[in-house]
C-alpha cells in the first residue's frame, strides 16, 4: 500500500510529499517553508534516519514505523501556535483508535487497547510510549509563522535503550501498516485542526485533551534541566501549561519538562 491522504484531508487542500528515505521530515518541511512554501502539506517517509524528539533527542524511524510532518504557514503568535500540539495529540490518539478498531474487526476476539495522552506530547499504550509529537515554528516572509508538526509512531517496532519504556502497535497485537495509520492521521488532523481554529477553539481542544490525559489527579514529577517540581497533576491551563499542586498547596504552572507518574515520579525526582 502506498502512502495517501484521507478524503477529508484531500478535500481540505492538503498536499502530499512522499519519501522513501529521509533524514527528518520536520527538517525538510522547514527547508520548504524558508523557500516560500506555505502548505498545507503533509510529508511522510518510509524510513527516517535523523529525526528528533523533544529536547533534541534522537527519534530514528525504521521501515515499518511512521514518520511524518505537516507544514502550515499561519497568522498566529508563537504562544498561540504552541497550543496546536494538543490538537496534534488528539489527532494522533484518534487515528490510533481508528486503526486499532479496524484491526480488531479483522481479528475477532482481540483485546481492546486504550490510548492515553501524556503531557505535553506523547501517546501511551500498554505501559509504554507508543508515539510522540514535535512542534517546531519559524517566522517566515511577511512575518507569518511556519508551523511544522512532526509525528513519530512505533508501528512495527519499538526502540531499545531509551530513557523511557517504549512499545509498538505490533507489541500490543495491532497488526496494521504505517500507511494505514498515516491515512487515519491526516483525516483526524483535518478534524482537530478545524476545531483548534487558529487558537480560538483551544478551550474545546483542552477539554477533549483532558478527557484522554494520563495521570490527572495522580502524583507527578516534572524534571527540567534546572529543577524538579513534584505534586498532584491537577489540569492544564489556557496556555497548555501543566498545573501541579504541591504538598504545601501551591499551584505551579509548568511549561516544559519530562513527566513521571506514580512510582516513577519518585525516580524521576532524584
Tab-separated table of C-alpha atoms in Angstrom:
chain	number	residue	atom	x	y	z
A	1	UNK	CA	0.000	0.000	0.000
A	2	UNK	CA	1.240	3.500	-0.841
A	3	UNK	CA	1.010	6.500	1.469
A	4	UNK	CA	-2.079	8.577	0.714
A	5	UNK	CA	-4.244	11.274	2.248
A	6	UNK	CA	-7.665	10.561	3.661
A	7	UNK	CA	-10.608	12.074	1.734
A	8	UNK	CA	-11.244	14.835	4.271
A	9	UNK	CA	-7.605	15.926	4.158
A	10	UNK	CA	-7.560	15.829	0.367
A	11	UNK	CA	-10.739	17.894	0.095
A	12	UNK	CA	-9.319	20.422	2.559
A	13	UNK	CA	-6.496	21.107	0.111
A	14	UNK	CA	-3.553	19.366	1.774
A	15	UNK	CA	-0.643	18.439	-0.452
A	16	UNK	CA	1.446	15.294	-0.055
A	17	UNK	CA	5.180	14.647	-0.433
A	18	UNK	CA	6.322	11.025	-0.019
A	19	UNK	CA	9.943	9.980	0.515
A	20	UNK	CA	11.442	6.529	0.533
A	21	UNK	CA	14.253	7.649	2.874
A	22	UNK	CA	14.925	10.987	4.508
A	23	UNK	CA	16.889	12.487	7.368
A	24	UNK	CA	13.957	14.272	9.001
A	25	UNK	CA	10.502	15.144	7.716
A	26	UNK	CA	10.407	18.122	10.110
A	27	UNK	CA	13.730	19.434	8.790
A	28	UNK	CA	12.572	19.039	5.191
A	29	UNK	CA	9.343	20.872	5.965
A	30	UNK	CA	11.259	23.809	7.488
A	31	UNK	CA	13.565	23.969	4.447
A	32	UNK	CA	10.490	24.189	2.234
A	33	UNK	CA	8.948	26.890	4.420
A	34	UNK	CA	12.120	29.011	4.226
A	35	UNK	CA	11.994	28.644	0.447
A	36	UNK	CA	8.479	30.056	0.371
A	37	UNK	CA	6.216	27.012	0.529
A	38	UNK	CA	3.142	27.780	2.606
A	39	UNK	CA	1.365	24.433	2.659
A	40	UNK	CA	-0.708	22.948	3.960
A	41	UNK	CA	1.434	19.945	3.073
A	42	UNK	CA	1.989	16.516	4.562
A	43	UNK	CA	5.455	14.968	4.297
A	44	UNK	CA	5.880	11.263	5.047
A	45	UNK	CA	8.798	8.853	4.750
A	46	UNK	CA	9.115	5.079	4.678
A	47	UNK	CA	12.372	5.482	6.617
A	48	UNK	CA	13.690	8.391	8.695
A	49	UNK	CA	17.346	8.393	9.713
A	50	UNK	CA	17.900	11.651	11.617
A	51	UNK	CA	14.613	12.511	13.301
A	52	UNK	CA	14.399	14.452	16.529
A	53	UNK	CA	12.129	14.366	19.510
A	54	UNK	CA	11.798	16.926	22.261
A	55	UNK	CA	14.995	18.407	23.702
A	56	UNK	CA	16.917	17.288	20.582
A	57	UNK	CA	16.627	13.593	21.450
A	58	UNK	CA	17.095	11.219	18.560
A	59	UNK	CA	13.982	9.660	17.009
A	60	UNK	CA	15.000	7.103	14.395
A	61	UNK	CA	12.141	5.615	12.422
A	62	UNK	CA	12.973	2.342	10.639
A	63	UNK	CA	10.858	0.952	7.840
A	64	UNK	CA	7.505	-0.161	9.144
A	65	UNK	CA	7.181	2.707	11.609
A	66	UNK	CA	5.549	6.053	10.868
A	67	UNK	CA	7.482	9.313	10.449
A	68	UNK	CA	5.582	12.272	9.060
A	69	UNK	CA	5.120	16.023	9.375
A	70	UNK	CA	2.540	18.579	8.372
A	71	UNK	CA	3.543	22.090	7.313
A	72	UNK	CA	1.209	25.051	7.627
A	73	UNK	CA	2.055	28.764	7.421
A	74	UNK	CA	-0.363	30.665	9.625
A	75	UNK	CA	-1.024	34.094	11.084
A	76	UNK	CA	-0.607	33.440	14.795
A	77	UNK	CA	1.801	34.212	17.594
A	78	UNK	CA	4.278	31.521	18.686
A	79	UNK	CA	2.437	31.170	22.013
A	80	UNK	CA	-0.878	30.501	20.282
A	81	UNK	CA	0.744	28.192	17.717
A	82	UNK	CA	2.249	26.134	20.545
A	83	UNK	CA	-1.240	25.056	21.629
A	84	UNK	CA	-1.649	23.338	18.254
A	85	UNK	CA	0.438	20.484	19.682
A	86	UNK	CA	-2.554	19.483	21.827
A	87	UNK	CA	-4.743	19.260	18.714
A	88	UNK	CA	-1.991	17.139	17.182
A	89	UNK	CA	-2.019	14.821	20.190
A	90	UNK	CA	-5.775	14.414	19.911
A	91	UNK	CA	-5.498	13.678	16.196
A	92	UNK	CA	-2.835	11.056	16.817
A	93	UNK	CA	-4.828	9.376	19.588
A	94	UNK	CA	-7.954	9.362	17.396
A	95	UNK	CA	-6.026	7.851	14.476
A	96	UNK	CA	-4.618	5.136	16.713
A	97	UNK	CA	-8.111	4.293	17.947
A	98	UNK	CA	-9.328	4.097	14.356
A	99	UNK	CA	-6.653	1.657	13.192
A	100	UNK	CA	-6.991	-0.328	16.420
A	101	UNK	CA	-10.714	-0.780	15.802
A	102	UNK	CA	-10.101	-1.793	12.196
A	103	UNK	CA	-7.507	-4.353	13.300
A	104	UNK	CA	-9.894	-5.816	15.904
A	105	UNK	CA	-12.624	-6.142	13.296
A	106	UNK	CA	-10.245	-8.246	11.200
A	107	UNK	CA	-9.285	-10.355	14.225
A	108	UNK	CA	-12.383	-11.043	16.335
A	109	UNK	CA	-11.598	-11.732	19.965
A	110	UNK	CA	-8.537	-9.486	20.124
A	111	UNK	CA	-8.275	-7.262	23.169
A	112	UNK	CA	-9.391	-3.644	23.232
A	113	UNK	CA	-6.489	-1.205	23.630
A	114	UNK	CA	-6.761	2.102	25.458
A	115	UNK	CA	-4.561	5.018	24.466
A	116	UNK	CA	-3.725	7.934	26.747
A	117	UNK	CA	-2.149	11.320	26.119
A	118	UNK	CA	0.876	12.166	28.216
A	119	UNK	CA	1.685	15.836	28.663
A	120	UNK	CA	2.983	17.519	26.685
A	121	UNK	CA	3.017	15.425	23.508
A	122	UNK	CA	3.228	11.628	23.856
A	123	UNK	CA	0.752	8.799	23.393
A	124	UNK	CA	0.928	5.863	25.797
A	125	UNK	CA	-0.420	2.317	25.499
A	126	UNK	CA	0.285	-0.954	27.248
A	127	UNK	CA	2.614	0.651	29.770
A	128	UNK	CA	4.951	2.266	27.239
A	129	UNK	CA	5.437	5.209	24.918
A	130	UNK	CA	3.876	4.430	21.575
A	131	UNK	CA	4.098	7.725	19.707
A	132	UNK	CA	5.078	11.344	20.039
A	133	UNK	CA	4.634	14.785	18.530
A	134	UNK	CA	7.197	17.532	17.951
A	135	UNK	CA	6.039	21.043	17.014
A	136	UNK	CA	8.549	23.492	15.560
A	137	UNK	CA	7.913	27.012	14.291
A	138	UNK	CA	9.814	29.774	12.495
A	139	UNK	CA	8.900	33.261	11.309
A	140	UNK	CA	8.958	33.464	7.510
A	141	UNK	CA	8.023	36.049	4.869
A	142	UNK	CA	5.591	38.833	5.801
A	143	UNK	CA	6.023	37.953	9.457
A	144	UNK	CA	3.910	34.830	9.176
A	145	UNK	CA	4.651	31.711	11.207
A	146	UNK	CA	5.660	28.430	9.593
A	147	UNK	CA	4.446	25.671	11.886
A	148	UNK	CA	5.643	22.093	11.435
A	149	UNK	CA	4.055	19.313	13.453
A	150	UNK	CA	6.025	16.095	13.314
A	151	UNK	CA	4.665	12.719	14.348
A	152	UNK	CA	6.556	9.541	15.070
A	153	UNK	CA	4.782	6.278	15.888
A	154	UNK	CA	6.134	2.827	16.692
A	155	UNK	CA	4.039	0.732	14.356
A	156	UNK	CA	6.180	-2.348	13.695
A	157	UNK	CA	8.970	-1.981	16.261
A	158	UNK	CA	9.881	-0.007	19.386
A	159	UNK	CA	13.371	1.367	20.049
A	160	UNK	CA	15.509	-0.132	22.783
A	161	UNK	CA	17.814	1.574	25.268
A	162	UNK	CA	15.627	4.656	25.610
A	163	UNK	CA	15.233	6.662	28.865
A	164	UNK	CA	11.584	5.513	28.984
A	165	UNK	CA	9.759	2.248	28.218
A	166	UNK	CA	8.711	2.104	24.558
A	167	UNK	CA	6.168	-0.126	22.839
A	168	UNK	CA	4.890	-0.711	19.311
A	169	UNK	CA	1.448	-1.389	17.887
A	170	UNK	CA	2.652	-4.855	16.916
A	171	UNK	CA	3.681	-5.488	20.550
A	172	UNK	CA	0.088	-4.916	21.679
A	173	UNK	CA	-1.471	-7.036	18.953
A	174	UNK	CA	-2.419	-4.329	16.436
A	175	UNK	CA	-1.251	-5.528	13.034
A	176	UNK	CA	-1.520	-2.592	10.647
A	177	UNK	CA	0.804	-0.757	8.294
A	178	UNK	CA	2.289	2.704	8.692
A	179	UNK	CA	0.310	3.672	5.588
A	180	UNK	CA	-2.961	2.853	7.395
A	181	UNK	CA	-2.033	4.977	10.394
A	182	UNK	CA	-0.877	7.868	8.210
A	183	UNK	CA	-4.142	7.971	6.276
A	184	UNK	CA	-6.152	7.920	9.517
A	185	UNK	CA	-3.914	10.636	10.976
A	186	UNK	CA	-4.440	13.000	8.046
A	187	UNK	CA	-8.195	12.597	8.494
A	188	UNK	CA	-8.087	13.205	12.237
A	189	UNK	CA	-5.718	16.163	11.845
A	190	UNK	CA	-8.158	17.889	9.484
A	191	UNK	CA	-10.873	17.469	12.134
A	192	UNK	CA	-8.956	18.689	15.172
A	193	UNK	CA	-7.091	21.412	13.254
A	194	UNK	CA	-10.505	22.844	12.342
A	195	UNK	CA	-11.657	22.713	15.989
A	196	UNK	CA	-8.442	24.487	17.079
A	197	UNK	CA	-9.186	27.270	14.562
A	198	UNK	CA	-6.077	29.480	14.975
A	199	UNK	CA	-6.290	29.032	18.735
A	200	UNK	CA	-9.864	30.250	19.060
A	201	UNK	CA	-11.024	26.715	19.785
A	202	UNK	CA	-8.328	25.797	22.275
A	203	UNK	CA	-10.889	25.692	25.088
A	204	UNK	CA	-12.597	22.751	23.393
A	205	UNK	CA	-9.261	21.160	22.480
A	206	UNK	CA	-8.194	21.469	26.131
A	207	UNK	CA	-11.416	19.799	27.315
A	208	UNK	CA	-11.047	16.905	24.896
A	209	UNK	CA	-7.362	16.516	25.704
A	210	UNK	CA	-8.014	16.290	29.458
A	211	UNK	CA	-10.622	13.562	28.852
A	212	UNK	CA	-7.857	11.440	27.329
A	213	UNK	CA	-4.978	12.509	29.568
A	214	UNK	CA	-2.822	10.135	31.581
A	215	UNK	CA	-2.192	10.819	35.243
A	216	UNK	CA	-4.738	13.506	36.087
A	217	UNK	CA	-5.117	13.538	39.875
A	218	UNK	CA	-2.026	11.385	40.345
A	219	UNK	CA	1.345	12.124	41.855
A	220	UNK	CA	3.670	13.539	39.235
A	221	UNK	CA	7.191	14.895	38.939
A	222	UNK	CA	8.319	17.143	36.114
A	223	UNK	CA	12.040	17.376	35.634
A	224	UNK	CA	13.636	20.129	33.563
A	225	UNK	CA	17.287	20.983	33.067
A	226	UNK	CA	17.356	23.156	36.159
A	227	UNK	CA	14.764	21.878	38.608
A	228	UNK	CA	12.126	19.300	39.550
A	229	UNK	CA	8.522	20.057	40.532
A	230	UNK	CA	6.502	17.364	42.334
A	231	UNK	CA	2.889	17.187	43.414
A	232	UNK	CA	-0.528	16.256	42.019
A	233	UNK	CA	-1.336	16.698	38.340
A	234	UNK	CA	-4.398	18.942	38.503
A	235	UNK	CA	-5.071	20.150	34.942
A	236	UNK	CA	-3.638	22.098	32.031
A	237	UNK	CA	-4.310	25.826	31.838
A	238	UNK	CA	-5.433	28.077	28.984
A	239	UNK	CA	-1.865	28.238	27.680
A	240	UNK	CA	-1.292	24.477	27.809
A	241	UNK	CA	0.912	24.552	30.915
A	242	UNK	CA	0.640	21.599	33.288
A	243	UNK	CA	-0.700	22.686	36.696
A	244	UNK	CA	0.842	20.886	39.665
A	245	UNK	CA	-0.486	21.222	43.214
A	246	UNK	CA	2.493	20.854	45.529
A	247	UNK	CA	2.475	19.388	49.033
A	248	UNK	CA	2.233	22.877	50.534
A	249	UNK	CA	-0.836	23.726	48.430
A	250	UNK	CA	0.830	25.895	45.813
A	251	UNK	CA	-0.403	25.705	42.223
A	252	UNK	CA	2.614	25.711	39.929
A	253	UNK	CA	2.383	26.131	36.149
A	254	UNK	CA	4.985	24.084	34.266
A	255	UNK	CA	5.650	24.904	30.613
A	256	UNK	CA	8.196	22.179	29.751
A	257	UNK	CA	9.907	19.117	31.182
A	258	UNK	CA	9.956	15.330	31.417
A	259	UNK	CA	6.935	13.892	33.227
A	260	UNK	CA	6.980	10.899	35.579
A	261	UNK	CA	3.853	9.375	37.137
A	262	UNK	CA	3.198	7.252	40.207
A	263	UNK	CA	6.155	5.225	41.480
A	264	UNK	CA	8.249	6.521	38.589
A	265	UNK	CA	7.681	10.062	39.868
A	266	UNK	CA	9.958	9.377	42.808
A	267	UNK	CA	12.650	8.053	40.493
A	268	UNK	CA	12.227	10.999	38.155
A	269	UNK	CA	12.616	13.416	41.024
A	270	UNK	CA	16.028	12.059	42.039
